[in-house]
CSV table of C-alpha atoms in Angstrom, one decimal:
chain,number,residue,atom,x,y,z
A,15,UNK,CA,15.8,-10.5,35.3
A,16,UNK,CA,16.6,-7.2,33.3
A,17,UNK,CA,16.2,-7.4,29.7
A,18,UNK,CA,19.2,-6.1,27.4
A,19,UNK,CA,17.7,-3.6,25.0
A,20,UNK,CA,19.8,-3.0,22.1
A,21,UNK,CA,18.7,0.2,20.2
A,22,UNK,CA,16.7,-2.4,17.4
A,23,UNK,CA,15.1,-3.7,20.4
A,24,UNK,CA,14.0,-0.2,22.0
A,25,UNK,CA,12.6,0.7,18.4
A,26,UNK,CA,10.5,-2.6,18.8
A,27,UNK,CA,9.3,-1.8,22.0
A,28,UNK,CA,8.0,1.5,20.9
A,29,UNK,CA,6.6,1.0,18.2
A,30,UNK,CA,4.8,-2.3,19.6
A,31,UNK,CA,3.6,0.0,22.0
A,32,UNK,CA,2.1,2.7,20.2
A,33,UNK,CA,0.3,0.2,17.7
A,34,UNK,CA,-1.6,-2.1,20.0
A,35,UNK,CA,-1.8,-4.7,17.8
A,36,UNK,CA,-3.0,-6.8,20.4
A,37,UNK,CA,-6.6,-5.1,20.3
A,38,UNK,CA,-7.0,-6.3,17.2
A,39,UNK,CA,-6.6,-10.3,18.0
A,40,UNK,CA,-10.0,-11.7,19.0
A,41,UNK,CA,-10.3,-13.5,22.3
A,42,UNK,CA,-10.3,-17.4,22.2
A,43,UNK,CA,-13.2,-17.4,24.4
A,44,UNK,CA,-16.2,-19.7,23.1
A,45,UNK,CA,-13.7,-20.6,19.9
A,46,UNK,CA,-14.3,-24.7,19.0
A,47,UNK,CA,-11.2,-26.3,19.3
A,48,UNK,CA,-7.7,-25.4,20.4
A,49,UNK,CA,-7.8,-22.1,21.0
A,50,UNK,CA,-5.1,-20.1,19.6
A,51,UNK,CA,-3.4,-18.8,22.6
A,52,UNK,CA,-0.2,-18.0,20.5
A,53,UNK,CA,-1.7,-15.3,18.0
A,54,UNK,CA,-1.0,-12.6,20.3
A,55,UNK,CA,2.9,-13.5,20.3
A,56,UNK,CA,3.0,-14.3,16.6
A,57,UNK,CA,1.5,-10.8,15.7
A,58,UNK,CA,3.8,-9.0,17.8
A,59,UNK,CA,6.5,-11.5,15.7
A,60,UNK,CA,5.7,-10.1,12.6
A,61,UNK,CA,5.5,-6.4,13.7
A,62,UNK,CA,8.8,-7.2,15.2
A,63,UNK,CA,10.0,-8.9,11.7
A,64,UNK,CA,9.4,-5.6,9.7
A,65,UNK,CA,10.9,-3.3,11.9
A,66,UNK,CA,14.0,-5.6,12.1
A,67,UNK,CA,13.9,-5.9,8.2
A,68,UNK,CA,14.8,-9.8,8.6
A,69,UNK,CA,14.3,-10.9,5.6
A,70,UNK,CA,12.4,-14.6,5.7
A,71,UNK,CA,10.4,-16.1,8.9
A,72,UNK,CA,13.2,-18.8,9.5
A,73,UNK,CA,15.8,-15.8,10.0
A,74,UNK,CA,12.9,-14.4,13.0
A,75,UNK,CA,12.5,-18.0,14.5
A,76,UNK,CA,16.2,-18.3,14.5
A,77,UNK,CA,16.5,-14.7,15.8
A,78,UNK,CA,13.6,-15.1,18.5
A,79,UNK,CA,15.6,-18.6,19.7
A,80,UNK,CA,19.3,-16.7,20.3
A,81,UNK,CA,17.8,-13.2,21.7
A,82,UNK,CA,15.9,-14.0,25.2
A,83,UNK,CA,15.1,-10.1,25.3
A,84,UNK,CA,13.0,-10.2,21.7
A,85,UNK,CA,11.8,-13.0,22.7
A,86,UNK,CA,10.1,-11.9,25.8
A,87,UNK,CA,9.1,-8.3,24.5
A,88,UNK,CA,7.1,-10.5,22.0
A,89,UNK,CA,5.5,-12.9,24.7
A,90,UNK,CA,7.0,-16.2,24.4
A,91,UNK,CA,8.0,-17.5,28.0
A,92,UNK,CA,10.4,-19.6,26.5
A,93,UNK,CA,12.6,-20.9,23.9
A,94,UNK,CA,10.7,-24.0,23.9
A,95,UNK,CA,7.6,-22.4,23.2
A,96,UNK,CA,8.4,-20.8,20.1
A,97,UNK,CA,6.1,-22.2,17.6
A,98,UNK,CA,7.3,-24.1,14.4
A,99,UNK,CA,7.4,-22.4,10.9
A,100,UNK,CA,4.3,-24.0,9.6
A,101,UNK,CA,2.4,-22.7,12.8
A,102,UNK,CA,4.0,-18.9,11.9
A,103,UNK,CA,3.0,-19.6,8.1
A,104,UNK,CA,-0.6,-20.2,9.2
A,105,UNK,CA,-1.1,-17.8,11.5
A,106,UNK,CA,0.1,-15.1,8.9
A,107,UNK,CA,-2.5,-16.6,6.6
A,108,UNK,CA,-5.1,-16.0,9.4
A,109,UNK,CA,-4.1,-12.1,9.2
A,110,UNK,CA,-4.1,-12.0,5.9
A,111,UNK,CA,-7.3,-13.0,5.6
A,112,UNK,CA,-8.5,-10.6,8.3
A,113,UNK,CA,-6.2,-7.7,6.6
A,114,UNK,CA,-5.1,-8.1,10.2
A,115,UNK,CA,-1.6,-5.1,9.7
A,116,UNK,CA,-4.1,-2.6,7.6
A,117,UNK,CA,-7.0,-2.6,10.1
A,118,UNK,CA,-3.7,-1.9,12.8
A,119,UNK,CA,-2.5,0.6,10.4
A,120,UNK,CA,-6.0,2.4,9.6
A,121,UNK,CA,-6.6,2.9,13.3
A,122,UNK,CA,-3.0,4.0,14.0
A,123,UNK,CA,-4.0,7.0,11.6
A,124,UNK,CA,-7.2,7.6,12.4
A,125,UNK,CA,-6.4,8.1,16.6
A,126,UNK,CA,-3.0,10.4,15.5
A,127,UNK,CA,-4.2,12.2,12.4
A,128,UNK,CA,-7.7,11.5,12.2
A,129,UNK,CA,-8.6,15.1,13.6
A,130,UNK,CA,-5.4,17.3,12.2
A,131,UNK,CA,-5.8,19.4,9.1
A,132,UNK,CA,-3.0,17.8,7.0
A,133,UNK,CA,-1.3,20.5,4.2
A,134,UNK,CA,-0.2,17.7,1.3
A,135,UNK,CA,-0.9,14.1,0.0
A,136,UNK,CA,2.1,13.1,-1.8
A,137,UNK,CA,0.2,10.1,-3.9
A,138,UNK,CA,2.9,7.3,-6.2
A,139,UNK,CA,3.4,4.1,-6.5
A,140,UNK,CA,6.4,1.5,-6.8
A,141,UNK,CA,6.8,-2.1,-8.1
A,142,UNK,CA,7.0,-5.0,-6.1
A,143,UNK,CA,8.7,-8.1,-7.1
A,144,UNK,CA,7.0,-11.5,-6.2
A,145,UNK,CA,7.9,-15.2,-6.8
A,146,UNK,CA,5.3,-16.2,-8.2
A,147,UNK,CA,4.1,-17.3,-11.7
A,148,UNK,CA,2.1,-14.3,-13.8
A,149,UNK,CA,-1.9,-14.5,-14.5
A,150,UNK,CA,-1.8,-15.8,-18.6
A,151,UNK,CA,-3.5,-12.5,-20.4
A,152,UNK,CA,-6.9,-13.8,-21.8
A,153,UNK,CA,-6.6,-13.8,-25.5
A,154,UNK,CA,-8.5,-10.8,-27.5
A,155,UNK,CA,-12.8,-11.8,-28.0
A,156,UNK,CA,-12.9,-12.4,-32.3
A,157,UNK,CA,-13.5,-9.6,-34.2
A,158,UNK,CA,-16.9,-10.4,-35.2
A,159,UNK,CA,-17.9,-10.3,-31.7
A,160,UNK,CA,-18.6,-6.8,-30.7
A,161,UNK,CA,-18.4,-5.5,-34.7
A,162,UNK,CA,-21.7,-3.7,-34.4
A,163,UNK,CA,-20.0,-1.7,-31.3
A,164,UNK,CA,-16.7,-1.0,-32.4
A,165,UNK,CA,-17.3,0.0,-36.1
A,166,UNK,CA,-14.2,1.9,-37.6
A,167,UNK,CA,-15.0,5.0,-39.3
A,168,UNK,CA,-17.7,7.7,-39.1
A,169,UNK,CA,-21.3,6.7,-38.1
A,170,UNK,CA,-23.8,6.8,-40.9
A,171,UNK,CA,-26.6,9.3,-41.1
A,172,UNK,CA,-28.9,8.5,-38.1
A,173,UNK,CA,-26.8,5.5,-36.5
A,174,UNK,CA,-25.8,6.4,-33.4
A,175,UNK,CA,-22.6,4.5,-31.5
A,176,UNK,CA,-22.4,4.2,-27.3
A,177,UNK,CA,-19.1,4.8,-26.2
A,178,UNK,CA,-18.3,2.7,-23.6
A,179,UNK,CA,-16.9,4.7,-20.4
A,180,UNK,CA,-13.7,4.5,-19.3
A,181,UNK,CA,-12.6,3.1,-15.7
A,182,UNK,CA,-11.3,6.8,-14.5
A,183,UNK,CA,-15.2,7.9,-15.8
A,184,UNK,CA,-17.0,4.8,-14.4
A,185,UNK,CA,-14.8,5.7,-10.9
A,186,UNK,CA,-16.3,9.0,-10.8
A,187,UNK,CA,-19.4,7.6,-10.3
A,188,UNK,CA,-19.2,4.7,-8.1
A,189,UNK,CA,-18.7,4.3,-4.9
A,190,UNK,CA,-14.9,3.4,-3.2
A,191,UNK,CA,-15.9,-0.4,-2.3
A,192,UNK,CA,-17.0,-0.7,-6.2
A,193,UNK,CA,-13.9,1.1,-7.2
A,194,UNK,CA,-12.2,-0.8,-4.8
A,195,UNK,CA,-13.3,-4.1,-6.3
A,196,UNK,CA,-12.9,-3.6,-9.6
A,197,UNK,CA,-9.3,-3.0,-9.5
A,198,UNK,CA,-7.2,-5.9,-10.9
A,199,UNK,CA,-5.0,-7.8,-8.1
A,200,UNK,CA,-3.7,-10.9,-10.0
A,201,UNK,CA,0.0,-10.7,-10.6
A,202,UNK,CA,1.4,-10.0,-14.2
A,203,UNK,CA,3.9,-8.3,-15.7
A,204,UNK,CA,4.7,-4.6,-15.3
A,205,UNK,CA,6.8,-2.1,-16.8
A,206,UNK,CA,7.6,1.7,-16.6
A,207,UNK,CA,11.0,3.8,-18.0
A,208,UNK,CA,13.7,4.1,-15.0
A,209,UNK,CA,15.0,7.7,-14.6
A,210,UNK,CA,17.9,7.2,-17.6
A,211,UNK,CA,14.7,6.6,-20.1
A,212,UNK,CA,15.5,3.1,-20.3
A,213,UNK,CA,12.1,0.6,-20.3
A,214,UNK,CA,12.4,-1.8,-17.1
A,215,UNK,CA,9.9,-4.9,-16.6
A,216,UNK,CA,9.2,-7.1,-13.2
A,217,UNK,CA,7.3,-9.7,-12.4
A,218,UNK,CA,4.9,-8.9,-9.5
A,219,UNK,CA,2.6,-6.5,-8.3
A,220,UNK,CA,2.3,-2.5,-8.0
A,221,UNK,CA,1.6,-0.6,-4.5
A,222,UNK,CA,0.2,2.6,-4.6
A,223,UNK,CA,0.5,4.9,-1.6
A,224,UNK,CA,-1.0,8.3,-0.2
A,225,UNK,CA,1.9,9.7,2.3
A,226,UNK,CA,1.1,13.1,4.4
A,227,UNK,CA,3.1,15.5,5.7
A,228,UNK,CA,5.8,14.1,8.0
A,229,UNK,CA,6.7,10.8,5.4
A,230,UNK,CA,3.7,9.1,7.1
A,231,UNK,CA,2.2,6.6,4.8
A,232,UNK,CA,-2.3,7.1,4.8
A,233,UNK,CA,-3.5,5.0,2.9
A,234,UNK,CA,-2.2,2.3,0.3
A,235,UNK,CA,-3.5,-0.3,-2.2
A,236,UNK,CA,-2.4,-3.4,-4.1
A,237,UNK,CA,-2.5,-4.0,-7.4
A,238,UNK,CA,-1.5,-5.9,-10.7
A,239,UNK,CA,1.7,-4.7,-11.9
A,240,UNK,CA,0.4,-4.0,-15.4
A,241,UNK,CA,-2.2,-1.4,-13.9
A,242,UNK,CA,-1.5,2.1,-14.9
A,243,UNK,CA,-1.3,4.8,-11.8
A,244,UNK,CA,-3.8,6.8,-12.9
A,245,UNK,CA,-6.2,4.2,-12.1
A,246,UNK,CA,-5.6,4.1,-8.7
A,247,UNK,CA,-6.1,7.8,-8.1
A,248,UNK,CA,-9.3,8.2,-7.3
A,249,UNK,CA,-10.1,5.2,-5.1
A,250,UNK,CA,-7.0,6.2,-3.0
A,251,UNK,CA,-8.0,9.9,-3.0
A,252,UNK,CA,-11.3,8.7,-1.9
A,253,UNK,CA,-10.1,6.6,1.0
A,254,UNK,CA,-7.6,9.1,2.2
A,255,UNK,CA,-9.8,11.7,2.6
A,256,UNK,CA,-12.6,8.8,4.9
A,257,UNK,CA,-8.9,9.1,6.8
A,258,UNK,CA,-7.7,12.5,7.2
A,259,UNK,CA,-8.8,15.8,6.3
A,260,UNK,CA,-5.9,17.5,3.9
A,261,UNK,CA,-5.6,20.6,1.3
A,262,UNK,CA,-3.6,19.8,-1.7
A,263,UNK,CA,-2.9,16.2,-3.6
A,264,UNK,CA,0.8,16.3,-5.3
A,265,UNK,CA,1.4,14.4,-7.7
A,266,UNK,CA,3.3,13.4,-11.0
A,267,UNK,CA,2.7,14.0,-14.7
A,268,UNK,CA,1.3,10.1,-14.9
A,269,UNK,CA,-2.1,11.1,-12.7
A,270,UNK,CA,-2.4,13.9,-15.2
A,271,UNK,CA,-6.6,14.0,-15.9
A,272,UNK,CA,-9.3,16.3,-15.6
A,273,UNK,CA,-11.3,13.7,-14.1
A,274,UNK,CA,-8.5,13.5,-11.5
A,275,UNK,CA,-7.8,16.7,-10.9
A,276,UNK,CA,-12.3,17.7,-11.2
A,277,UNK,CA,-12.6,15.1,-8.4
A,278,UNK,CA,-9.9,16.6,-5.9
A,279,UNK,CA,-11.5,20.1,-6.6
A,280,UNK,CA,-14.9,18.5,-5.7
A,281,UNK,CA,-13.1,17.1,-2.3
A,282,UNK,CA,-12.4,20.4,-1.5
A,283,UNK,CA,-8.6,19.9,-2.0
A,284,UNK,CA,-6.5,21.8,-4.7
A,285,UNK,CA,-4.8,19.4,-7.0
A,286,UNK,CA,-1.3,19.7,-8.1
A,287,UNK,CA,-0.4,17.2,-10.6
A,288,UNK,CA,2.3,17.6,-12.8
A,289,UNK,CA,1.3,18.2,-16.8
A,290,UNK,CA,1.7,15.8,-19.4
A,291,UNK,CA,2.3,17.2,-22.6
A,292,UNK,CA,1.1,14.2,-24.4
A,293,UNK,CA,3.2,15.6,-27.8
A,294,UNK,CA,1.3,19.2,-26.8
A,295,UNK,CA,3.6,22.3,-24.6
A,296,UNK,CA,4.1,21.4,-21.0
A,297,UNK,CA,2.5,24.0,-19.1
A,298,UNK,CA,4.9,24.3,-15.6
A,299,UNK,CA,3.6,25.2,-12.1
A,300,UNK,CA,3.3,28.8,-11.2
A,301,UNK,CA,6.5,29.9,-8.6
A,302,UNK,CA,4.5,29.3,-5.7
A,303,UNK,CA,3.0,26.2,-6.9
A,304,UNK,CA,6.0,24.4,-7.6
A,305,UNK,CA,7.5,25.6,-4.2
A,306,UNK,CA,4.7,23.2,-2.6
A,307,UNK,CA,5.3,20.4,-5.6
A,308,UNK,CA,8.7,20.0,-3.9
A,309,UNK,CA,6.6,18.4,-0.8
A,310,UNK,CA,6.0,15.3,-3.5
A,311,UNK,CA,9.5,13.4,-2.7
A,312,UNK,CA,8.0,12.6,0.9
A,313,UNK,CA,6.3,9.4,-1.5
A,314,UNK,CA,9.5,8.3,-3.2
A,315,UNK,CA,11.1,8.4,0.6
A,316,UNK,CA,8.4,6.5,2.1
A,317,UNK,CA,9.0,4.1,-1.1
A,318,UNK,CA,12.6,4.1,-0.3
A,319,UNK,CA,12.2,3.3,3.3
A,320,UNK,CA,10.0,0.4,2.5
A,321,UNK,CA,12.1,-1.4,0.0
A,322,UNK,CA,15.5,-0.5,2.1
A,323,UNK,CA,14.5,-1.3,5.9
A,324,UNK,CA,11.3,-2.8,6.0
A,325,UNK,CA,10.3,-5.7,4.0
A,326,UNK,CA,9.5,-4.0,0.7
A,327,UNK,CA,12.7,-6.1,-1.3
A,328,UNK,CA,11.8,-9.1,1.4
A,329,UNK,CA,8.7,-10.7,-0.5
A,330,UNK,CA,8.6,-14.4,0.1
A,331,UNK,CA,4.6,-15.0,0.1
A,332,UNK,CA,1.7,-15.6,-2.6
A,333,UNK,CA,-0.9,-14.4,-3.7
A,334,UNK,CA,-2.3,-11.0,-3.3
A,335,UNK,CA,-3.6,-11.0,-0.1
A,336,UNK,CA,-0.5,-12.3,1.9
A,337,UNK,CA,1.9,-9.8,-0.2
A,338,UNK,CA,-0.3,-6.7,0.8
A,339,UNK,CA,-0.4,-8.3,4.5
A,340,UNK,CA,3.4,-8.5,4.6
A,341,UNK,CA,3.5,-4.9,2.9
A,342,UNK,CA,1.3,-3.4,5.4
A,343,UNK,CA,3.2,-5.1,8.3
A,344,UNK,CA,6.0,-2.7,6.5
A,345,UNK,CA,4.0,0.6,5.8
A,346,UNK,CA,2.4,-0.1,10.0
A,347,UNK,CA,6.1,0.1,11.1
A,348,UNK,CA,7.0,3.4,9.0
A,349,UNK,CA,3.7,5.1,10.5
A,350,UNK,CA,4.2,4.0,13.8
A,351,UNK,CA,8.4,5.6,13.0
A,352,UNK,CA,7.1,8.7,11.8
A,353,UNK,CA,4.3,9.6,14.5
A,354,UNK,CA,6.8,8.6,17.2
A,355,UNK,CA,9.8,10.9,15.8
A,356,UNK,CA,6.4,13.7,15.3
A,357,UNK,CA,5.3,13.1,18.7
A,358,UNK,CA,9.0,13.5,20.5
């Protein structure tokens, strides 16, 4: 019997096809108990979910139950065989403990771009919404506490104060699983300043992306809403360049650092952030650099696709692994997208 393939479902098929997510399921051989002989269907499900952008996982079981042809291209022989939502919900749980869509996604990159010499890393970030309660902040240590290391005023003769480094300075130093680790992941409360001026708040968490040339998404992290861009830069900049090999990081006036900018110089890669006055004179690209800082709006489309067609407005889970896990299912699909429309 002839399957019906509707354009959706051809895009399915492709990009199914070009990820192999099945190489990343581990056999059921020598398991202890049932073995989980559905994994392989349920992973192709959720690929299939964010490229379909359907919003919740009762609107794919409903859609998998009415559409014979997804149902097959996703392996289930039949519509009695499609599992129930508690068996979806803890599979997904399963690959989001074994960061199951990033580990897809890294080695999608590494076999297409992994030995081409990309031009520009467009590097931002954009809020993510969750349902789910914020962390309570943890109330300010008493004064008296650290008063020996936080003296106001100027030291007296022959005392001399340590200044504690900052995160950007300790980053600099460490190594990308310490950076990695030390980034905050809880959800809180964010806010930034919408393109009117106006101050906007959410509830939720903050992705940060690296997108090359081509609006194909590198690399990306998960963090607390509340955590300023700038601290993502360099374990981003650092995982990106383990990925592909690429000339110039683009970015806006909120990465604005010499300890940014000093460590993309010592990557061999020529940084072009955009200058924050801080109160001070703006100092603007020269012609020819801000002919190449127009390359920058490939991040705020790769943003754009995620929120719009693929999951990004769609966040139904807890907790940050299983939000990063159904983020990556989304950021997978646009890579897969963008190397297929390269590759054609």
């Amino acid at each position: 019997m002839e399957l019906e393939l509707s354009p959706a479902l051809e895009k399915v098929i492709r990009v199914l096809e070009l990820v192999q997510v099945e190489r990343f399921i581990p056999s059921s051989r020598g398991w202890v108990g049932a073995p989980p002989k559905d994994r392989l269907a349920l992973a192709r499900a959720f690929v299939a979910k964010a490229v379909l952008n359907l919003p919740t996982t009762e609107g794919l079981i409903d859609r998998l139950k009415v559409d014979q042809s997804l149902r097959r291209v996703c392996g289930f022989d039949s519509r009695r065989k499609i599992p129930g939502a508690w068996r979806f919900s803890r599979a997904f749980a399963e690959f989001a403990a074994g960061q199951l869509p990033a580990r897809v996604h890294e080695a999608l990159i590494g076999a297409h771009l992994g030995d081409q010499l990309i031009g520009h890393i467009a590097r931002d970030s954009t809020e993510i919404e969750a349902r789910e309660k914020p962390v309570k902040t943890v109330p300010a240590a008493p004064a008296d506490v650290d008063r020996e290391r936080n003296k106001r005023g100027r030291p007296k003769k022959g005392e001399e104060r340590v200044k504690e480094p900052t995160r950007l300075e300790r980053q600099a130093q460490q190594t990308l699983a310490q950076n990695l680790t030390e980034l905050p992941t809880a959800c809180d409360v964010g806010s930034k300043k919408n393109s009117k001026g106006f101050k906007e708040t959410w509830v939720g968490y903050k992705l940060h992306i690296d997108t090359a040339d081509g609006d194909i998404p590198v690399s990306a992290v998960l963090t607390s809403a509340s955590l300023h861009d700038s601290q993502v830069a360099l374990p981003l900049m650092h995982l990106t360049s383990q990925r592909v090999t690429y000339l110039y990081d683009l970015a806006d006036a909120a990465y604005c650092s010499p300890i940014i900018r000093d460590e993309a110089r010592r990557l061999n890669h020529v940084p072009l952030i955009d200058h924050n006055p801080r109160r001070g004179e703006k100092i603007k690209f020269a012609p020819h650099e801000a002919e190449r800082y127009q390359a920058r709006s490939q991040a705020e489309r790769v943003n754009s696709q995620l929120k719009d067609n693929h999951g990004g407005r769609h966040v139904r889970v807890r907790g940050h692994d299983k939000v990063y896990a159904h983020l990556m299912f989304g950021v997978l699909v646009i890579a897969a997208e963008q190397i297929l429309r390269m590759l054609n």
